[in-house]
Amino acid sequence: MPGKDKSPKMPKLDWKNATCEVCGRTFEYIGKKKPHICKDGECIYKYQHQIDPHKWASYQPTLFD
């Protein structure tokens, strides 16, 4: 039957981009509020406890000098 091949479609989601304030990675999110950090557990911990980036265990400024 003509006109009956309409399959149900998913609603279009409005994905937006944000940048993590801890690691600097760009990630996508859905919602009204822009998140400050990505969903990485380490980034969440560092952001919540306000740890200075220069005191992070992974911070090595002279690694390639």
mmCIF file of C-alpha atoms in Angstrom:
data_model
loop_
_atom_site.group_PDB
_atom_site.id
_atom_site.type_symbol
_atom_site.label_atom_id
_atom_site.label_comp_id
_atom_site.label_asym_id
_atom_site.label_seq_id
_atom_site.Cartn_x
_atom_site.Cartn_y
_atom_site.Cartn_z
ATOM 1 C CA MET A 1 0.000 0.000 0.000
ATOM 2 C CA PRO A 2 1.491 3.348 -0.936
ATOM 3 C CA GLY A 3 2.167 5.805 1.856
ATOM 4 C CA LYS A 4 2.433 3.117 4.550
ATOM 5 C CA ASP A 5 6.273 2.797 4.598
ATOM 6 C CA LYS A 6 6.673 5.464 7.276
ATOM 7 C CA SER A 7 8.659 3.935 10.065
ATOM 8 C CA PRO A 8 8.677 5.485 13.535
ATOM 9 C CA LYS A 9 11.602 7.859 14.008
ATOM 10 C CA MET A 10 13.502 8.802 17.115
ATOM 11 C CA PRO A 11 13.187 12.427 18.209
ATOM 12 C CA LYS A 12 16.116 14.586 17.179
ATOM 13 C CA LEU A 13 18.366 15.284 20.143
ATOM 14 C CA ASP A 14 20.114 18.631 20.448
ATOM 15 C CA TRP A 15 23.705 17.723 21.338
ATOM 16 C CA LYS A 16 26.011 20.572 22.394
ATOM 17 C CA ASN A 17 29.761 20.715 22.980
ATOM 18 C CA ALA A 18 31.511 21.767 26.172
ATOM 19 C CA THR A 19 35.126 21.801 27.327
ATOM 20 C CA CYS A 20 36.220 20.179 30.581
ATOM 21 C CA GLU A 21 37.758 22.729 32.970
ATOM 22 C CA VAL A 22 40.098 20.090 34.439
ATOM 23 C CA CYS A 23 41.539 18.133 31.499
ATOM 24 C CA GLY A 24 40.578 20.433 28.592
ATOM 25 C CA ARG A 25 38.861 17.687 26.561
ATOM 26 C CA THR A 26 35.826 18.567 24.452
ATOM 27 C CA PHE A 27 32.733 16.449 25.087
ATOM 28 C CA GLU A 28 29.086 16.409 24.069
ATOM 29 C CA TYR A 29 26.146 16.896 26.413
ATOM 30 C CA ILE A 30 22.373 17.288 26.367
ATOM 31 C CA GLY A 31 20.578 19.671 28.679
ATOM 32 C CA LYS A 32 19.979 23.267 29.577
ATOM 33 C CA LYS A 33 22.930 23.725 31.952
ATOM 34 C CA LYS A 34 26.446 23.512 30.538
ATOM 35 C CA PRO A 35 28.576 21.105 32.618
ATOM 36 C CA HIS A 36 31.966 22.302 33.866
ATOM 37 C CA ILE A 37 33.675 18.915 33.751
ATOM 38 C CA CYS A 38 33.505 15.686 31.749
ATOM 39 C CA LYS A 39 32.274 12.428 33.290
ATOM 40 C CA ASP A 40 35.795 11.120 34.005
ATOM 41 C CA GLY A 41 36.020 10.163 37.690
ATOM 42 C CA GLU A 42 39.444 11.749 38.113
ATOM 43 C CA CYS A 43 38.236 15.082 36.698
ATOM 44 C CA ILE A 44 35.169 15.037 38.972
ATOM 45 C CA TYR A 45 37.378 14.429 42.026
ATOM 46 C CA LYS A 46 39.846 17.183 41.141
ATOM 47 C CA TYR A 47 37.047 19.675 40.415
ATOM 48 C CA GLN A 48 35.052 18.930 43.573
ATOM 49 C CA HIS A 49 38.049 19.132 45.888
ATOM 50 C CA GLN A 50 39.527 22.223 44.155
ATOM 51 C CA ILE A 51 43.004 20.702 43.924
ATOM 52 C CA ASP A 52 45.610 23.022 42.416
ATOM 53 C CA PRO A 53 46.709 21.618 39.002
ATOM 54 C CA HIS A 54 50.377 22.074 39.933
ATOM 55 C CA LYS A 55 49.955 19.623 42.822
ATOM 56 C CA TRP A 56 48.394 16.816 40.757
ATOM 57 C CA ALA A 57 50.411 13.604 40.736
ATOM 58 C CA SER A 58 50.348 13.616 36.920
ATOM 59 C CA TYR A 59 51.707 17.195 36.641
ATOM 60 C CA GLN A 60 55.248 17.083 35.221
ATOM 61 C CA PRO A 61 56.265 20.445 33.716
ATOM 62 C CA THR A 62 59.839 19.364 32.917
ATOM 63 C CA LEU A 63 58.923 16.006 31.377
ATOM 64 C CA PHE A 64 60.131 16.902 27.868
ATOM 65 C CA ASP A 65 62.889 19.401 28.741
#
